[in-house]
Amino acid sequence: GNSVTQMEGPVTLSEEAFLTINCTYTATGYPSLFWYVQYPGEGLQLLLKATKADDKGSNKGFEATYRKETTSFHLEKGSVQVSDSAVYFCALSSPNAGNMLTFGGGTRLMVKP
Amino acid sequence: NAGVTQTPKFQVLKTGQSMTLQCAQDMNHEYMSWYRQDPGMGLRLIHYSVGAGITDQGEVPNGYNVSRSTTEDFPLRLLSAAPSQTSVYFCASSDRGNYGYTFGSGTRLTVV
């Protein structure tokens, strides 16, 4: 079946530091890949997506590239802010699973001023 | 736009009680799904629907029931609540699933 593995947290960074959160996946066929963000006490918000190999998703300074050869979709941001503190989830949807989402375990990011 | 609306936001149940978590979306999305979020386990799919009148089981369906009589509504029923069902529940909807889902703000359920 499909699965998503992402680095465990928490990840603690100082403001303006570079962020990488690793995500790898296992899926048959051609899944779509997503990063969702969850701020404290809230639901999940779609941060960015990529629907085919070599696509780069980007939003709010975050980027991730769909790498089929390494089955990866790592999240990066060049300069984090305190307001980026949240839990980040990597996820995929695949036609062979009814296009339902399969999530990684989530990575908590804490940014200190 | 309201998006995906979940009610209630918080609920405390006694073991053995039943209840329905409500979910409604106003985006005319065909796909709807229910997830539970537990510490350290990410989100796990409970039940899902790809259109009115069609439902199917996800990864953790036991103890839950769903129906989809309209495109807009997708209620989740707990038949006989157990402490293991203490969790945060999220409803989500999508046009076709492969371009992303919109999530509700969640229902925090405690079973004592």
Short mmCIF file of C-alpha atoms in Angstrom, two decimals:
data_model
loop_
_atom_site.label_atom_id
_atom_site.label_comp_id
_atom_site.label_asym_id
_atom_site.label_seq_id
_atom_site.Cartn_x
_atom_site.Cartn_y
_atom_site.Cartn_z
CA GLY A 1 0.00 0.00 0.00
CA ASN A 2 0.91 3.67 -0.06
CA SER A 3 2.99 5.21 2.72
CA VAL A 4 4.69 8.48 3.59
CA THR A 5 7.69 8.88 5.87
CA GLN A 6 8.84 12.23 7.14
CA MET A 7 11.50 13.26 9.60
CA GLU A 8 10.49 13.27 13.20
CA GLY A 9 10.52 16.48 15.12
CA PRO A 10 10.53 18.71 16.79
CA VAL A 11 12.75 20.83 14.61
CA THR A 12 13.93 23.95 16.42
CA LEU A 13 15.45 26.80 14.42
CA SER A 14 16.37 30.40 14.96
CA GLU A 15 14.59 33.07 12.94
CA GLU A 16 16.05 33.48 9.40
CA ALA A 17 17.58 30.00 9.42
CA PHE A 18 17.23 27.61 6.48
CA LEU A 19 14.59 24.90 6.80
CA THR A 20 14.51 21.41 5.33
CA ILE A 21 11.94 18.79 6.30
CA ASN A 22 12.52 15.48 4.58
CA CYS A 23 9.70 13.43 3.11
CA THR A 24 9.84 10.17 1.17
CA TYR A 25 6.99 8.10 -0.13
CA THR A 26 6.02 4.67 -1.40
CA ALA A 27 3.24 4.44 -3.95
CA THR A 28 2.38 2.64 -7.14
CA GLY A 29 1.59 4.63 -10.22
CA TYR A 30 1.80 8.41 -10.26
CA PRO A 31 0.67 10.00 -7.00
CA SER A 32 0.11 13.67 -6.35
CA LEU A 33 2.18 15.05 -3.47
CA PHE A 34 1.27 17.67 -0.90
CA TRP A 35 2.50 19.59 2.10
CA TYR A 36 -0.10 20.64 4.64
CA VAL A 37 0.46 22.95 7.61
CA GLN A 38 -1.41 22.91 10.91
CA TYR A 39 -1.20 25.91 13.22
CA PRO A 40 -2.04 25.38 16.90
CA GLY A 41 -5.72 24.65 17.48
CA GLU A 42 -6.57 24.77 13.79
CA GLY A 43 -7.29 22.41 10.93
CA LEU A 44 -4.91 21.56 8.12
CA GLN A 45 -4.22 24.02 5.34
CA LEU A 46 -2.81 23.08 1.96
CA LEU A 47 0.63 24.68 1.73
CA LEU A 48 1.77 23.46 -1.68
CA LYS A 49 1.34 20.61 -4.13
CA ALA A 50 2.93 18.88 -7.10
CA THR A 51 1.05 16.56 -9.40
CA LYS A 52 3.79 15.08 -11.60
CA ALA A 53 7.48 14.29 -11.57
CA ASP A 54 9.87 17.28 -11.54
CA ASP A 55 7.07 19.71 -10.69
CA LYS A 56 7.99 22.28 -8.06
CA GLY A 57 5.30 23.43 -5.68
CA SER A 58 5.77 26.78 -3.95
CA ASN A 59 3.85 29.06 -1.61
CA LYS A 60 4.72 31.67 1.03
CA GLY A 61 8.46 31.13 0.49
CA PHE A 62 8.20 27.34 0.90
CA GLU A 63 9.21 25.03 -1.93
CA ALA A 64 9.21 21.30 -2.65
CA THR A 65 10.17 19.39 -5.79
CA TYR A 66 8.58 16.10 -6.82
CA ARG A 67 11.55 13.72 -7.31
CA LYS A 68 10.34 10.42 -8.72
CA GLU A 69 13.83 8.92 -8.95
CA THR A 70 14.34 9.29 -5.19
CA THR A 71 10.62 9.13 -4.27
CA SER A 72 11.03 12.33 -2.28
CA PHE A 73 9.26 15.64 -1.74
CA HIS A 74 11.39 17.59 0.73
CA LEU A 75 10.07 20.90 2.06
CA GLU A 76 12.45 23.87 2.10
CA LYS A 77 12.39 27.52 3.06
CA GLY A 78 15.31 29.88 2.86
CA SER A 79 14.55 32.05 5.89
CA VAL A 80 12.01 30.96 8.50
CA GLN A 81 10.00 33.30 10.67
CA VAL A 82 8.49 32.84 14.12
CA SER A 83 5.08 32.76 12.42
CA ASP A 84 6.13 29.57 10.57
CA SER A 85 5.98 27.62 13.83
CA ALA A 86 3.48 24.85 13.19
CA VAL A 87 3.17 21.14 12.40
CA TYR A 88 3.92 20.19 8.79
CA PHE A 89 2.47 17.10 7.13
CA CYS A 90 3.63 15.47 3.94
CA ALA A 91 0.89 13.57 2.11
CA LEU A 92 0.08 11.85 -1.15
CA SER A 93 -3.02 10.92 -3.07
CA SER A 94 -3.07 8.15 -5.63
CA PRO A 95 -5.70 6.86 -8.04
CA ASN A 96 -5.03 3.31 -6.83
CA ALA A 97 -6.25 4.39 -3.36
CA GLY A 98 -9.31 6.29 -4.50
CA ASN A 99 -7.42 9.60 -4.44
CA MET A 100 -7.69 9.68 -0.66
CA LEU A 101 -4.84 11.25 1.29
CA THR A 102 -2.13 9.20 2.98
CA PHE A 103 -0.22 11.24 5.56
CA GLY A 104 3.18 11.15 7.15
CA GLY A 105 3.39 11.45 10.91
CA GLY A 106 3.95 15.22 10.93
CA THR A 107 6.95 17.35 11.89
CA ARG A 108 6.65 20.07 14.49
CA LEU A 109 8.67 23.19 13.66
CA MET A 110 9.51 25.70 16.37
CA VAL A 111 11.16 28.96 15.35
CA LYS A 112 12.77 31.08 18.07
CA PRO A 113 13.30 34.83 17.73
CA ASN B 1 -17.21 31.07 1.52
CA ALA B 2 -17.71 28.81 4.52
CA GLY B 3 -15.68 25.93 3.04
CA VAL B 4 -15.91 22.86 5.28
CA THR B 5 -17.90 23.29 8.49
CA GLN B 6 -17.64 20.83 11.36
CA THR B 7 -19.81 20.75 14.46
CA PRO B 8 -19.42 20.52 17.38
CA LYS B 9 -15.90 21.81 18.04
CA PHE B 10 -15.65 20.02 21.38
CA GLN B 11 -17.53 17.06 22.85
CA VAL B 12 -17.26 14.90 25.93
CA LEU B 13 -19.01 11.52 25.87
CA LYS B 14 -19.41 8.75 28.36
CA THR B 15 -18.40 5.24 27.33
CA GLY B 16 -21.24 3.57 25.45
CA GLN B 17 -22.96 6.77 24.33
CA SER B 18 -23.56 7.46 20.66
CA MET B 19 -23.27 10.69 18.77
CA THR B 20 -22.97 12.19 15.30
CA LEU B 21 -20.22 14.52 14.16
CA GLN B 22 -21.52 16.83 11.49
CA CYS B 23 -19.64 17.89 8.35
CA ALA B 24 -20.94 20.16 5.60
CA GLN B 25 -19.23 21.73 2.59
CA ASP B 26 -20.49 24.40 0.21
CA MET B 27 -18.00 23.92 -2.65
CA ASN B 28 -19.95 21.24 -4.52
CA HIS B 29 -17.09 18.79 -3.95
CA GLU B 30 -17.69 15.15 -4.84
CA TYR B 31 -15.01 13.68 -2.54
CA MET B 32 -15.42 13.82 1.23
CA SER B 33 -13.55 12.01 3.96
CA TRP B 34 -13.11 11.68 7.71
CA TYR B 35 -9.75 11.44 9.48
CA ARG B 36 -8.73 11.07 13.06
CA GLN B 37 -5.58 12.67 14.42
CA ASP B 38 -3.75 11.07 17.30
CA PRO B 39 -0.41 12.16 18.81
CA GLY B 40 2.55 10.76 16.91
CA MET B 41 0.36 8.97 14.36
CA GLY B 42 -0.48 11.66 11.84
CA LEU B 43 -3.95 11.48 10.34
CA ARG B 44 -5.65 8.19 9.57
CA LEU B 45 -8.56 7.74 7.20
CA ILE B 46 -11.78 6.47 8.79
CA HIS B 47 -14.37 6.55 5.97
CA TYR B 48 -14.68 8.31 2.67
CA SER B 49 -17.15 9.05 -0.11
CA VAL B 50 -16.66 9.82 -3.79
CA GLY B 51 -20.21 11.04 -4.32
CA ALA B 52 -23.74 11.05 -2.93
CA GLY B 53 -24.88 7.54 -2.11
CA ILE B 54 -21.33 6.10 -2.23
CA THR B 55 -19.23 5.41 0.86
CA ASP B 56 -16.28 3.17 1.64
CA GLN B 57 -14.05 2.23 4.54
CA GLY B 58 -10.65 3.67 5.20
CA GLU B 59 -7.80 2.49 7.40
CA VAL B 60 -9.59 2.60 10.78
CA PRO B 61 -13.38 2.22 10.23
CA ASN B 62 -14.34 0.07 13.23
CA GLY B 63 -16.82 1.74 15.58
CA TYR B 64 -17.84 4.39 13.05
CA ASN B 65 -20.62 4.69 10.53
CA VAL B 66 -21.21 7.14 7.68
CA SER B 67 -23.79 7.98 5.05
CA ARG B 68 -23.85 10.43 2.16
CA SER B 69 -27.40 11.31 1.19
CA THR B 70 -26.47 14.71 -0.28
CA THR B 71 -23.35 16.17 -1.91
CA GLU B 72 -23.03 18.74 0.89
CA ASP B 73 -23.23 16.60 4.04
CA PHE B 74 -21.14 13.71 5.34
CA PRO B 75 -21.92 12.91 8.99
CA LEU B 76 -19.82 10.52 11.07
CA ARG B 77 -21.62 8.41 13.65
CA LEU B 78 -20.05 6.85 16.71
CA LEU B 79 -22.21 3.86 17.53
CA SER B 80 -21.02 3.11 21.08
CA ALA B 81 -18.22 5.41 22.19
CA ALA B 82 -15.05 3.93 23.68
CA PRO B 83 -12.05 5.67 25.32
CA SER B 84 -9.93 4.58 22.32
CA GLN B 85 -12.02 6.94 20.19
CA THR B 86 -10.72 9.97 22.10
CA SER B 87 -9.14 11.96 19.30
CA VAL B 88 -9.41 15.00 17.07
CA TYR B 89 -11.59 14.37 14.05
CA PHE B 90 -11.22 16.19 10.74
CA CYS B 91 -13.54 16.24 7.79
CA ALA B 92 -12.14 17.11 4.36
CA SER B 93 -13.51 17.61 0.87
CA SER B 94 -12.08 17.79 -2.63
CA ASP B 95 -13.15 18.17 -6.20
CA ARG B 96 -11.38 14.98 -7.35
CA GLY B 97 -8.71 14.37 -4.73
CA ASN B 98 -5.60 14.73 -6.82
CA TYR B 99 -5.39 18.54 -6.47
CA GLY B 100 -5.72 18.74 -2.71
CA TYR B 101 -8.35 18.69 0.00
CA THR B 102 -9.97 21.44 2.08
CA PHE B 103 -10.16 20.61 5.78
CA GLY B 104 -12.61 21.62 8.47
CA SER B 105 -11.38 23.03 11.78
CA GLY B 106 -11.88 19.76 13.62
CA THR B 107 -13.88 18.23 16.48
CA ARG B 108 -12.04 17.39 19.67
CA LEU B 109 -13.75 14.35 21.22
CA THR B 110 -13.07 12.97 24.68
CA VAL B 111 -14.61 9.69 25.78
CA VAL B 112 -14.55 9.09 29.53
#
